[in-house]
PDB file of C-alpha atoms in Angstrom:
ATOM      1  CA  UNK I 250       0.000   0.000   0.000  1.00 51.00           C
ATOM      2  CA  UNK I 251       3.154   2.352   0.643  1.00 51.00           C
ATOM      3  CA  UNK I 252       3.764   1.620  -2.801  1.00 56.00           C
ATOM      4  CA  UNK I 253       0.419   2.915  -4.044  1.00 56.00           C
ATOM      5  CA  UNK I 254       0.923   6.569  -2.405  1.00 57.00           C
ATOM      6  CA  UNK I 255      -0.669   6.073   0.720  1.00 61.00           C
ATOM      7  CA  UNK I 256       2.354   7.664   2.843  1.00 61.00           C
ATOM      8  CA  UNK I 257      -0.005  10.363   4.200  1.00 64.00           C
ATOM      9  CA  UNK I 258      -2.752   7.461   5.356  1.00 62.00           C
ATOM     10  CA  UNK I 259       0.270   5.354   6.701  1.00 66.00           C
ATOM     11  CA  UNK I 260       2.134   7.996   8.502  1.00 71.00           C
ATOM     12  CA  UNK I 261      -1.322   9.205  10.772  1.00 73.00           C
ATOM     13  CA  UNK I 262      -1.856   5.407  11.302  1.00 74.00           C
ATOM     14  CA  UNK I 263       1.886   5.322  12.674  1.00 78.00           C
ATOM     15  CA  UNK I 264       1.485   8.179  14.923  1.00 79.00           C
ATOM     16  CA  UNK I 265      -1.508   7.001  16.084  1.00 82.00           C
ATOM     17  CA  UNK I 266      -0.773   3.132  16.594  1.00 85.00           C
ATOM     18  CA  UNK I 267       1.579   3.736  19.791  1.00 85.00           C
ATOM     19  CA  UNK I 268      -1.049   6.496  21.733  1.00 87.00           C
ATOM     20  CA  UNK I 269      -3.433   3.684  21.095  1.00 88.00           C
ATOM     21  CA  UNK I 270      -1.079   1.313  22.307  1.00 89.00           C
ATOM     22  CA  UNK I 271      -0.038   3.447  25.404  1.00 90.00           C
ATOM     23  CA  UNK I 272      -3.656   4.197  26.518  1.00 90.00           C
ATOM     24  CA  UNK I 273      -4.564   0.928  26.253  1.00 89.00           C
ATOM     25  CA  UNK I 274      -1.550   0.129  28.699  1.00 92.00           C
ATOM     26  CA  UNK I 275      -2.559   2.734  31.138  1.00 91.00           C
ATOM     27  CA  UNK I 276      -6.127   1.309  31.236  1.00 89.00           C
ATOM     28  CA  UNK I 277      -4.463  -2.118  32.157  1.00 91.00           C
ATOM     29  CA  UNK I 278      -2.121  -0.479  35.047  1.00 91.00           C
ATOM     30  CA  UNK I 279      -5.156   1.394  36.881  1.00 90.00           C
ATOM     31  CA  UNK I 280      -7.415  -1.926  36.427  1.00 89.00           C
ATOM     32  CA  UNK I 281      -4.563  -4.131  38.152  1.00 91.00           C
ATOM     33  CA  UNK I 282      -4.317  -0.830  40.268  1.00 89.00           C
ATOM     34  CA  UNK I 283      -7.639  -0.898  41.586  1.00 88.00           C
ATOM     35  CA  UNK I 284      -7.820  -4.563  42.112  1.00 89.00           C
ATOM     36  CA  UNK I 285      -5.074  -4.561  44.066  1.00 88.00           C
ATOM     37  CA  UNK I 286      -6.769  -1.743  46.499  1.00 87.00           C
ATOM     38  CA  UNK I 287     -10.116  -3.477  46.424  1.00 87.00           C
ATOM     39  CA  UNK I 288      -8.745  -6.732  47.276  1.00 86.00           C
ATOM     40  CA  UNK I 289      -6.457  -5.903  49.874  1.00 85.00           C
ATOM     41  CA  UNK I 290      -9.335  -3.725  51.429  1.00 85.00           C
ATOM     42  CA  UNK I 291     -11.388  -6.570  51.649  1.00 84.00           C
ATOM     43  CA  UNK I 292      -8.586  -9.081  52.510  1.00 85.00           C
ATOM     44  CA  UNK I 293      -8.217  -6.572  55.450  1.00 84.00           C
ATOM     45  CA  UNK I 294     -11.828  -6.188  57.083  1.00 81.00           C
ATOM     46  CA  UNK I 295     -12.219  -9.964  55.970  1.00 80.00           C
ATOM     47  CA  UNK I 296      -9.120 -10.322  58.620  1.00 80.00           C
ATOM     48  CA  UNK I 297     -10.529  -7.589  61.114  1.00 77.00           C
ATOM     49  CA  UNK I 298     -14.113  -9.074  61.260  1.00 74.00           C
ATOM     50  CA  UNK I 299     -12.921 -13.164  61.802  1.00 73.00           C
ATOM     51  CA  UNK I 300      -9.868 -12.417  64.039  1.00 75.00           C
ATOM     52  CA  UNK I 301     -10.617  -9.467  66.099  1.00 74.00           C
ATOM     53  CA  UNK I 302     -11.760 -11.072  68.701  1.00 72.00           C
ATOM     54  CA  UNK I 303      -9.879 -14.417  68.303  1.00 71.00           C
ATOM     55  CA  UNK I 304     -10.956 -15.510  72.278  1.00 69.00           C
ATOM     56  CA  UNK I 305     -14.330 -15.508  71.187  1.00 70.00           C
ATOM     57  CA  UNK I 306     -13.392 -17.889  67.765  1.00 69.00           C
ATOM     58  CA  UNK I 307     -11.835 -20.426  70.198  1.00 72.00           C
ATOM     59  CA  UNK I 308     -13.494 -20.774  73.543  1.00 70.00           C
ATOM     60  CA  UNK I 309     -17.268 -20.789  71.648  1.00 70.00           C
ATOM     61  CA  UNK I 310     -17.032 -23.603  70.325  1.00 72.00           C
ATOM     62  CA  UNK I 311     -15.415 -25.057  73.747  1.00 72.00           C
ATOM     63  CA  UNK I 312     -18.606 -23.984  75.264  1.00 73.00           C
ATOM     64  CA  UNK I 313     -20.904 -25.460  73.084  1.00 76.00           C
ATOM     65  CA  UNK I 314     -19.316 -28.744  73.593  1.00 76.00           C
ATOM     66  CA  UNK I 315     -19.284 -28.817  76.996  1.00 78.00           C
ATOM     67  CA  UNK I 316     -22.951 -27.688  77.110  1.00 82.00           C
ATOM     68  CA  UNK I 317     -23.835 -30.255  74.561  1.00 79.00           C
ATOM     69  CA  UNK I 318     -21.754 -32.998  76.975  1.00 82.00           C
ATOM     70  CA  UNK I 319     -23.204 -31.967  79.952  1.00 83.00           C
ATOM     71  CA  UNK I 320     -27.000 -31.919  78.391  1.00 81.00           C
ATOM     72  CA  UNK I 321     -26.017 -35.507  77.150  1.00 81.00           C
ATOM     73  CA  UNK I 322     -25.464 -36.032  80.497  1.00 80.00           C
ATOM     74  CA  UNK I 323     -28.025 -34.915  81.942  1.00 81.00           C
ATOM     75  CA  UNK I 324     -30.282 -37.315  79.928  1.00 78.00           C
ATOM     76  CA  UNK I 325     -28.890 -40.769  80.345  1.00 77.00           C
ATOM     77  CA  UNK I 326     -29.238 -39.655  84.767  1.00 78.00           C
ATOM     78  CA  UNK I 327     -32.799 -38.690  83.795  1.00 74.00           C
ATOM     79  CA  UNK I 328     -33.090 -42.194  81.619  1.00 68.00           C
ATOM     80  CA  UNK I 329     -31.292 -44.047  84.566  1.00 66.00           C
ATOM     81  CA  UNK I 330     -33.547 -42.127  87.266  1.00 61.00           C
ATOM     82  CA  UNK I 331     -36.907 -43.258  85.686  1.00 57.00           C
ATOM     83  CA  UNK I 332     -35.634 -46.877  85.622  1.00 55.00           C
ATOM     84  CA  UNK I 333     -35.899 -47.272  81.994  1.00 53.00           C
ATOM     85  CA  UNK I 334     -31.619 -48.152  81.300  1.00 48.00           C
TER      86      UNK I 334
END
């Protein structure tokens, strides 16, 4: 086509080729930008919300078991008390 006298046509598609190129990069850096905030926000109240209060994580589930062990208990003495073992 450079051959047919299309310089002019070539030379705006040359100048225009790399600002096409280099907006299109700069769209890519602030998308990997922003996902990098967003998910380290999140990763952060994600952390602040399950391990703030990292007593309450452990010993609630301690609890439960022991009141679920001691209920358990409580109903084989009732079983045993009526006579029906």
């Amino acid at each position: 086509m450079r051959h047919l006298g299309c310089h002019r046509l070539f030379g705006v598609l040359d100048f225009f080729d790399p600002l096409i190129t280099l907006v299109g990069q700069i769209g890519q850096i602030v998308l990997e930008a922003l996902h990098a905030v967003v998910g380290g926000a999140i990763r952060a109240l994600f952390d602040t919300v399950l391990f703030s209060n990292l007593a309450c994580l452990i010993f609630t589930p301690l609890e439960s078991v022991a009141e679920i062990i001691s209920r358990i208990a409580m109903l084989f003495s009732q079983r045993s008390g009526l006579g029906i073992a």
